[in-house]
Amino acid sequence: MAVNLKGRSFLTLLDFTPHEIRYLLDLSHDLKAKKRAGVHEQMLKNKNVVLLFEKTSTRTRCAFEVACHDEGASVTFLDSSSSQMGKKESLEDTAKVLGRFFDGIEYRGFDQDVVELLAKHSGVPVFNGLTDEYHPTQMLADMMTIEEKFGKLKGINFTYMGDARNNMGNSLMIACAKLGLNFTACAPKELWPTDELVAKCKKIASESDCTITLTEDVKEGTTNADVIYTDIWVSMGEPPEVWETRIKLLSKYQVNSDAMKNAKKDAIFMHCLPSFHDTNTKVGEDIAKKFGINEMEVTDEVFRCKQSVVFDEAENRMHSIKAVLVSMMS
Ligand code: CP
Ligand code: NVA
């Protein structure tokens, strides 16, 4: 069955069938190979894309910018301090204006409702570059990376350790359910995804012949894993006061050499980045002073070990975002 994603928005993987996600992954691999071979097809020539960032970013912004440049599109970047959005102009009006100028809109911010609203009123494809709820472009890069390492997705045992109800926990559970990976959230109950999303994903997983498991037990959660994944303990937009409780809740879910030993021998370690694996960041340094810990969600040893594929994952953000832009905008 042919897949046509032209004109679609990319807001959450829940909106896409496994077949459509498969198409995006195949295109991502293809575009990566073409870039390596020096083949540039300029599939977005004469297109204009606006990037709206209400939260900070390194990878997502650069991935969108490089993908656009590679394919011949022009990019305009706006952050909340340099635009009227949400302050002097409603989102609905902003969406209507941007839709007259641009062929596609990327948005990173807080509420999922905002990307939904932009998509509803702009009349052009809208790409979710991360909200509090979901991070769908990250999912394509992650699944692409797993495929590169194992040559398959179906049947992979995927364990996510940490805040399992943030944008990453939610999105990874959905991606695994859609693509046939056995997903385990290994986290304290307080940080499990909502019952509603779990029920939705269990239904999807039963159609993809895979499982969704939630456990508080680290040994159970990590045994036999092919992939161990984690994310920062406090996400962008959360108040700094939550660090203390989060550290208490999540310390035992740190990805360290014991967790990796429980996993399969050839297991890989993944992280969307940025990561607090040492004190070489302002936040890392502050937390070390305040709470006396030098590593958080992952130890420096695991972050830097041979099984860690975090920089392949980061590179794949660009190839997979290019696949989204090319398939939905050209
Ligand atoms: N993984 C990710 O989205 O990174 P940035 O916050 O740097 O965009
Ligand atoms: N959960 C993290 C993901 C960063 C890519 C955050 O929202 O800050």
Coordinates of N, CA, C and O in Angstrom, one line a residue, residues 156-291:
I156 N 12.4 -6.6 20.2 CA 13.5 -6.0 21.0 C 12.9 -5.7 22.4 O 11.8 -5.2 22.5
N157 N 13.7 -6.1 23.4 CA 13.2 -5.7 24.8 C 13.8 -4.4 25.2 O 15.0 -4.2 25.3
F158 N 12.9 -3.4 25.3 CA 13.2 -2.0 25.5 C 12.9 -1.6 26.9 O 11.7 -1.7 27.3
T159 N 13.9 -1.2 27.7 CA 13.6 -0.7 29.1 C 13.9 0.8 29.2 O 15.0 1.2 28.9
Y160 N 12.9 1.5 29.7 CA 13.1 2.9 30.0 C 13.1 3.1 31.5 O 12.2 2.7 32.2
M161 N 14.2 3.7 32.0 CA 14.4 3.9 33.4 C 14.3 5.4 33.7 O 15.0 6.2 33.1
G162 N 13.5 5.8 34.7 CA 13.5 7.2 35.1 C 12.1 7.8 35.2 O 11.1 7.1 35.5
D163 N 11.9 9.0 34.8 CA 10.6 9.7 34.8 C 9.8 9.2 33.6 O 9.9 9.7 32.5
A164 N 9.0 8.2 33.9 CA 8.3 7.5 32.8 C 7.0 8.2 32.3 O 6.3 7.7 31.5
R165 N 6.7 9.3 33.0 CA 5.5 10.0 32.5 C 5.8 11.4 31.9 O 5.0 12.3 31.9
N166 N 7.1 11.6 31.5 CA 7.4 12.8 30.8 C 7.3 12.6 29.3 O 6.9 11.5 28.9
N167 N 7.6 13.6 28.6 CA 7.5 13.5 27.1 C 8.2 12.3 26.5 O 7.7 11.6 25.6
M168 N 9.4 12.0 27.1 CA 10.1 10.8 26.5 C 9.5 9.5 26.9 O 9.4 8.6 26.1
G169 N 9.1 9.4 28.2 CA 8.5 8.1 28.7 C 7.2 7.8 27.8 O 7.0 6.7 27.3
N170 N 6.4 8.9 27.7 CA 5.1 8.7 26.9 C 5.4 8.3 25.5 O 4.8 7.4 25.0
S171 N 6.3 9.1 24.9 CA 6.5 8.8 23.4 C 7.2 7.5 23.2 O 6.9 6.8 22.2
L172 N 8.1 7.1 24.0 CA 8.8 5.8 23.8 C 7.8 4.7 24.0 O 7.9 3.7 23.2
M173 N 6.9 4.8 24.9 CA 5.9 3.7 25.1 C 5.0 3.6 23.8 O 4.7 2.5 23.4
I174 N 4.7 4.7 23.3 CA 3.8 4.7 22.1 C 4.6 4.1 20.9 O 4.1 3.2 20.1
A175 N 5.9 4.6 20.7 CA 6.7 4.1 19.6 C 6.9 2.6 19.7 O 6.8 1.9 18.7
C176 N 7.2 2.1 20.9 CA 7.4 0.7 21.0 C 6.2 -0.1 20.7 O 6.2 -1.1 20.0
A177 N 5.0 0.4 21.2 CA 3.8 -0.3 21.0 C 3.4 -0.3 19.5 O 3.0 -1.4 19.0
K178 N 3.7 0.7 18.8 CA 3.4 0.8 17.4 C 4.3 -0.1 16.5 O 3.9 -0.6 15.5
L179 N 5.6 -0.2 17.0 CA 6.6 -0.9 16.1 C 7.0 -2.3 16.6 O 7.9 -2.9 16.1
G180 N 6.3 -2.8 17.7 CA 6.5 -4.2 18.1 C 7.6 -4.4 19.0 O 8.1 -5.6 19.1
L181 N 8.1 -3.4 19.7 CA 9.1 -3.6 20.8 C 8.4 -3.9 22.1 O 7.4 -3.3 22.4
N182 N 9.0 -4.8 22.9 CA 8.4 -5.0 24.3 C 8.9 -3.9 25.2 O 10.1 -3.8 25.5
F183 N 8.0 -3.0 25.6 CA 8.3 -1.8 26.4 C 8.2 -2.1 27.9 O 7.1 -2.6 28.4
T184 N 9.2 -1.8 28.6 CA 9.1 -1.8 30.1 C 9.5 -0.4 30.7 O 10.5 0.1 30.3
A185 N 8.6 0.1 31.5 CA 8.9 1.3 32.2 C 9.4 0.9 33.6 O 8.6 0.2 34.3
C186 N 10.6 1.2 33.9 CA 11.2 0.8 35.2 C 11.3 2.1 36.0 O 12.3 2.8 35.8
A187 N 10.3 2.3 36.9 CA 10.2 3.6 37.5 C 9.4 3.6 38.8 O 8.6 2.6 38.9
P188 N 9.5 4.5 39.7 CA 8.6 4.5 40.8 C 7.2 4.8 40.4 O 7.0 5.6 39.4
K189 N 6.2 4.2 41.1 CA 4.8 4.4 40.7 C 4.4 5.8 40.4 O 3.6 6.1 39.6
E190 N 4.9 6.7 41.3 CA 4.6 8.1 41.2 C 4.9 8.7 39.8 O 4.3 9.7 39.4
L191 N 5.8 8.1 39.1 CA 6.3 8.6 37.8 C 5.9 7.6 36.6 O 6.6 7.6 35.6
W192 N 4.9 6.9 36.8 CA 4.4 6.1 35.7 C 3.5 6.9 34.8 O 2.8 7.9 35.2
P193 N 3.4 6.5 33.5 CA 2.5 7.2 32.6 C 1.0 7.1 33.1 O 0.7 6.2 33.9
T194 N 0.2 7.9 32.6 CA -1.2 7.9 33.0 C -1.9 6.5 32.6 O -1.5 5.9 31.6
D195 N -2.9 6.1 33.4 CA -3.6 4.9 33.1 C -4.2 4.9 31.7 O -4.2 3.9 31.0
E196 N -4.7 6.1 31.3 CA -5.3 6.3 30.0 C -4.3 6.0 28.9 O -4.7 5.2 28.0
L197 N -3.1 6.5 29.0 CA -2.1 6.3 27.9 C -1.6 4.8 27.9 O -1.5 4.2 26.9
V198 N -1.5 4.3 29.2 CA -1.1 2.9 29.2 C -2.1 2.0 28.6 O -1.7 1.1 27.8
A199 N -3.4 2.2 28.8 CA -4.4 1.4 28.3 C -4.4 1.5 26.7 O -4.5 0.5 26.0
K200 N -4.2 2.7 26.3 CA -4.2 3.0 24.8 C -3.0 2.2 24.2 O -3.1 1.5 23.2
C201 N -1.9 2.3 24.9 CA -0.7 1.6 24.3 C -0.8 0.1 24.4 O -0.3 -0.6 23.6
K202 N -1.4 -0.4 25.5 CA -1.6 -1.9 25.6 C -2.4 -2.4 24.4 O -2.2 -3.5 23.9
K203 N -3.4 -1.6 24.1 CA -4.3 -2.0 23.0 C -3.5 -2.0 21.7 O -3.5 -3.0 20.9
I204 N -2.7 -1.0 21.4 CA -1.9 -0.9 20.2 C -0.8 -2.1 20.2 O -0.6 -2.7 19.2
A205 N -0.2 -2.3 21.4 CA 0.8 -3.4 21.6 C 0.2 -4.7 21.2 O 0.8 -5.6 20.6
S206 N -1.1 -5.0 21.6 CA -1.7 -6.3 21.3 C -1.8 -6.5 19.8 O -1.7 -7.6 19.3
E207 N -2.0 -5.4 19.1 CA -2.1 -5.5 17.6 C -0.8 -5.7 17.0 O -0.6 -6.2 15.9
S208 N 0.3 -5.2 17.7 CA 1.7 -5.3 17.1 C 2.4 -6.5 17.7 O 3.6 -6.7 17.5
D209 N 1.7 -7.3 18.5 CA 2.3 -8.6 19.1 C 3.5 -8.3 20.0 O 4.5 -8.9 19.9
C210 N 3.3 -7.3 20.8 CA 4.4 -7.0 21.8 C 3.7 -6.6 23.2 O 2.5 -6.6 23.3
T211 N 4.6 -6.3 24.1 CA 4.0 -6.1 25.5 C 4.4 -4.7 26.1 O 5.4 -4.1 25.7
I212 N 3.6 -4.3 27.0 CA 3.8 -3.1 27.8 C 3.9 -3.6 29.3 O 2.9 -4.2 29.8
T213 N 5.0 -3.3 30.0 CA 5.1 -3.7 31.4 C 5.5 -2.4 32.2 O 6.4 -1.7 31.8
L214 N 4.9 -2.3 33.4 CA 5.4 -1.2 34.3 C 5.8 -1.9 35.6 O 5.1 -2.8 36.1
T215 N 7.0 -1.5 36.0 CA 7.6 -2.2 37.2 C 8.4 -1.2 38.0 O 9.0 -0.3 37.5
E216 N 8.3 -1.4 39.3 CA 9.2 -0.6 40.2 C 10.5 -1.3 40.5 O 11.4 -0.7 41.1
D217 N 10.6 -2.6 40.1 CA 11.7 -3.4 40.5 C 12.8 -3.3 39.4 O 12.6 -3.7 38.3
V218 N 14.0 -2.8 39.8 CA 15.1 -2.6 38.9 C 15.6 -3.9 38.3 O 15.8 -4.0 37.1
K219 N 15.7 -4.9 39.1 CA 16.2 -6.2 38.6 C 15.3 -6.7 37.6 O 15.7 -7.1 36.5
E220 N 14.0 -6.7 37.9 CA 13.0 -7.3 36.9 C 13.0 -6.4 35.7 O 12.9 -6.9 34.5
G221 N 13.1 -5.1 35.8 CA 13.0 -4.2 34.7 C 14.1 -4.3 33.7 O 14.0 -4.0 32.5
T222 N 15.3 -4.6 34.3 CA 16.5 -4.5 33.4 C 17.0 -5.9 32.9 O 17.7 -6.0 31.9
T223 N 16.5 -7.0 33.5 CA 16.9 -8.3 33.1 C 16.5 -8.6 31.7 O 15.3 -8.4 31.3
N224 N 17.5 -9.0 30.9 CA 17.2 -9.4 29.5 C 16.9 -8.3 28.6 O 16.4 -8.5 27.4
A225 N 17.2 -7.1 29.0 CA 16.9 -5.9 28.1 C 17.9 -5.9 27.0 O 19.1 -6.2 27.1
D226 N 17.4 -5.5 25.8 CA 18.3 -5.2 24.6 C 18.7 -3.8 24.6 O 19.8 -3.4 24.2
V227 N 17.8 -2.9 25.1 CA 18.0 -1.5 25.1 C 17.7 -1.0 26.5 O 16.7 -1.3 27.1
I228 N 18.6 -0.2 27.1 CA 18.3 0.5 28.3 C 18.4 2.0 28.0 O 19.4 2.5 27.5
Y229 N 17.3 2.7 28.3 CA 17.1 4.1 27.9 C 16.8 4.9 29.1 O 16.1 4.5 30.0
T230 N 17.4 6.1 29.2 CA 17.0 7.0 30.3 C 17.0 8.5 29.8 O 17.4 8.8 28.7
D231 N 16.4 9.4 30.6 CA 16.3 10.8 30.3 C 16.6 11.5 31.6 O 16.6 11.0 32.7
I232 N 16.8 12.9 31.5 CA 17.0 13.7 32.7 C 15.8 13.5 33.6 O 14.7 13.3 33.2
W233 N 16.1 13.7 34.9 CA 15.1 13.5 36.0 C 14.2 14.7 36.1 O 13.1 14.5 36.6
V234 N 14.6 15.9 35.7 CA 13.7 17.1 35.8 C 13.7 17.7 34.4 O 14.8 18.1 33.8
S235 N 12.5 17.8 33.8 CA 12.4 18.2 32.4 C 12.3 19.7 32.3 O 12.0 20.4 33.3
M236 N 12.6 20.3 31.1 CA 12.4 21.7 30.9 C 11.0 22.1 31.2 O 10.0 21.4 30.9
G237 N 10.9 23.2 31.9 CA 9.6 23.8 32.3 C 9.2 23.4 33.7 O 8.2 24.0 34.2
E238 N 9.9 22.4 34.3 CA 9.5 22.0 35.7 C 10.3 22.9 36.6 O 11.4 23.3 36.3
P239 N 9.7 23.3 37.8 CA 10.4 24.2 38.7 C 11.6 23.5 39.4 O 11.5 22.3 39.6
P240 N 12.6 24.3 39.7 CA 13.8 23.7 40.3 C 13.6 23.0 41.6 O 14.3 22.1 42.0
E241 N 12.5 23.4 42.3 CA 12.2 22.8 43.6 C 11.9 21.3 43.5 O 12.0 20.6 44.5
V242 N 11.6 20.8 42.3 CA 11.3 19.4 42.3 C 12.6 18.5 42.3 O 12.5 17.3 42.5
W243 N 13.7 19.1 42.1 CA 15.0 18.3 42.1 C 15.1 17.4 43.3 O 15.4 16.2 43.2
E244 N 14.8 17.9 44.5 CA 15.1 17.2 45.7 C 14.2 15.9 45.7 O 14.8 14.8 45.9
T245 N 12.9 16.0 45.5 CA 12.1 14.8 45.5 C 12.4 13.9 44.4 O 12.4 12.6 44.5
R246 N 12.7 14.5 43.2 CA 13.0 13.6 42.0 C 14.3 12.8 42.3 O 14.4 11.6 41.9
I247 N 15.3 13.4 42.9 CA 16.6 12.7 43.2 C 16.3 11.5 44.2 O 16.7 10.4 44.0
K248 N 15.4 11.8 45.2 CA 15.0 10.8 46.1 C 14.3 9.6 45.4 O 14.6 8.4 45.6
L249 N 13.4 10.0 44.6 CA 12.6 9.0 43.9 C 13.4 8.2 42.9 O 13.2 7.0 42.7
L250 N 14.3 8.8 42.2 CA 14.9 8.2 41.0 C 16.3 7.7 41.2 O 16.8 7.0 40.3
S251 N 17.0 8.0 42.3 CA 18.4 7.5 42.5 C 18.5 6.0 42.2 O 19.5 5.6 41.5
K252 N 17.6 5.2 42.7 CA 17.8 3.8 42.5 C 17.5 3.4 41.0 O 17.8 2.2 40.7
Y253 N 17.0 4.3 40.2 CA 16.8 4.0 38.8 C 17.8 4.5 37.9 O 17.7 4.6 36.7
Q254 N 19.0 4.9 38.5 CA 20.1 5.4 37.7 C 20.6 4.3 36.8 O 20.7 3.1 37.3
V255 N 21.0 4.6 35.6 CA 21.6 3.5 34.7 C 23.1 3.5 35.1 O 23.8 4.4 34.8
N256 N 23.5 2.4 35.7 CA 24.9 2.2 36.1 C 25.3 0.8 35.6 O 24.6 0.1 35.0
S257 N 26.5 0.5 36.0 CA 27.1 -0.8 35.5 C 26.3 -2.0 35.9 O 26.2 -3.0 35.2
D258 N 25.7 -1.9 37.1 CA 24.8 -3.1 37.6 C 23.6 -3.2 36.7 O 23.3 -4.4 36.3
A259 N 23.0 -2.1 36.3 CA 21.8 -2.2 35.5 C 22.2 -2.8 34.1 O 21.5 -3.7 33.6
M260 N 23.4 -2.3 33.6 CA 23.8 -2.8 32.3 C 24.2 -4.3 32.4 O 24.0 -5.1 31.4
K261 N 24.7 -4.7 33.5 CA 25.1 -6.2 33.7 C 23.8 -7.1 33.7 O 23.9 -8.2 33.2
N262 N 22.7 -6.5 34.2 CA 21.5 -7.3 34.2 C 20.9 -7.5 32.8 O 20.2 -8.4 32.5
A263 N 21.2 -6.5 31.9 CA 20.7 -6.6 30.5 C 21.5 -7.6 29.7 O 22.4 -8.3 30.2
K264 N 21.0 -7.8 28.5 CA 21.7 -8.8 27.6 C 23.2 -8.3 27.4 O 23.5 -7.1 27.5
K265 N 24.0 -9.3 27.0 CA 25.4 -9.0 26.8 C 25.7 -7.9 25.8 O 26.5 -7.0 25.9
D266 N 24.9 -7.9 24.7 CA 25.1 -6.9 23.6 C 24.1 -5.8 23.7 O 23.8 -5.1 22.7
A267 N 23.6 -5.5 24.9 CA 22.6 -4.5 25.1 C 23.2 -3.1 24.8 O 24.5 -2.9 25.0
I268 N 22.4 -2.2 24.4 CA 22.9 -0.8 24.1 C 22.3 0.2 25.1 O 21.2 -0.1 25.7
F269 N 23.0 1.3 25.4 CA 22.5 2.3 26.2 C 22.1 3.5 25.4 O 22.9 3.9 24.5
M270 N 20.9 4.1 25.7 CA 20.4 5.2 24.9 C 20.0 6.4 25.8 O 19.5 6.1 26.9
H271 N 20.0 7.6 25.2 CA 19.6 8.8 26.0 C 19.3 9.8 24.9 O 20.2 10.0 24.0
C272 N 18.3 10.6 25.0 CA 17.9 11.6 24.0 C 18.9 12.8 24.1 O 19.0 13.5 23.1
L273 N 19.5 13.0 25.3 CA 20.4 14.1 25.5 C 19.6 15.4 25.5 O 18.6 15.5 24.8
P274 N 20.0 16.4 26.3 CA 21.3 16.5 27.1 C 21.2 15.6 28.4 O 20.1 15.3 28.8
S275 N 22.4 15.2 28.9 CA 22.5 14.3 30.0 C 23.4 14.9 31.1 O 24.4 15.5 30.9
F276 N 23.0 14.5 32.3 CA 23.8 14.9 33.5 C 24.6 13.7 34.0 O 24.1 13.0 34.9
H277 N 25.7 13.4 33.3 CA 26.5 12.2 33.6 C 27.8 12.6 34.3 O 28.6 11.8 34.7
D278 N 28.0 13.9 34.5 CA 29.1 14.4 35.3 C 28.8 15.8 35.8 O 27.6 16.2 35.7
T279 N 29.8 16.5 36.2 CA 29.5 17.9 36.8 C 30.0 19.0 35.8 O 30.2 20.1 36.3
N280 N 30.2 18.6 34.6 CA 30.7 19.6 33.6 C 29.6 20.5 33.0 O 29.6 20.9 31.8
T281 N 28.5 20.7 33.7 CA 27.4 21.6 33.3 C 27.1 22.4 34.5 O 27.4 22.1 35.7
K282 N 26.4 23.6 34.3 CA 26.0 24.5 35.3 C 25.1 23.7 36.3 O 25.3 23.7 37.5
V283 N 24.1 23.1 35.7 CA 23.1 22.3 36.5 C 23.8 21.2 37.3 O 23.6 21.0 38.5
G284 N 24.6 20.4 36.6 CA 25.3 19.3 37.2 C 26.2 19.8 38.4 O 26.2 19.2 39.5
E285 N 26.8 20.9 38.2 CA 27.7 21.5 39.3 C 26.8 21.9 40.5 O 27.2 21.6 41.6
D286 N 25.7 22.6 40.2 CA 24.8 23.1 41.3 C 24.3 21.9 42.1 O 24.2 21.9 43.3
I287 N 23.8 20.9 41.3 CA 23.2 19.7 42.0 C 24.3 19.0 42.9 O 24.0 18.6 44.0
A288 N 25.5 18.9 42.3 CA 26.6 18.3 43.1 C 26.8 19.0 44.4 O 27.0 18.4 45.5
K289 N 26.8 20.4 44.3 CA 27.1 21.2 45.5 C 25.9 21.0 46.5 O 26.1 20.8 47.7
K290 N 24.7 21.0 46.0 CA 23.5 21.0 46.9 C 23.2 19.6 47.4 O 22.8 19.4 48.6
F291 N 23.3 18.6 46.6 CA 22.9 17.2 47.0 C 24.0 16.2 47.1 O 23.8 15.0 47.5

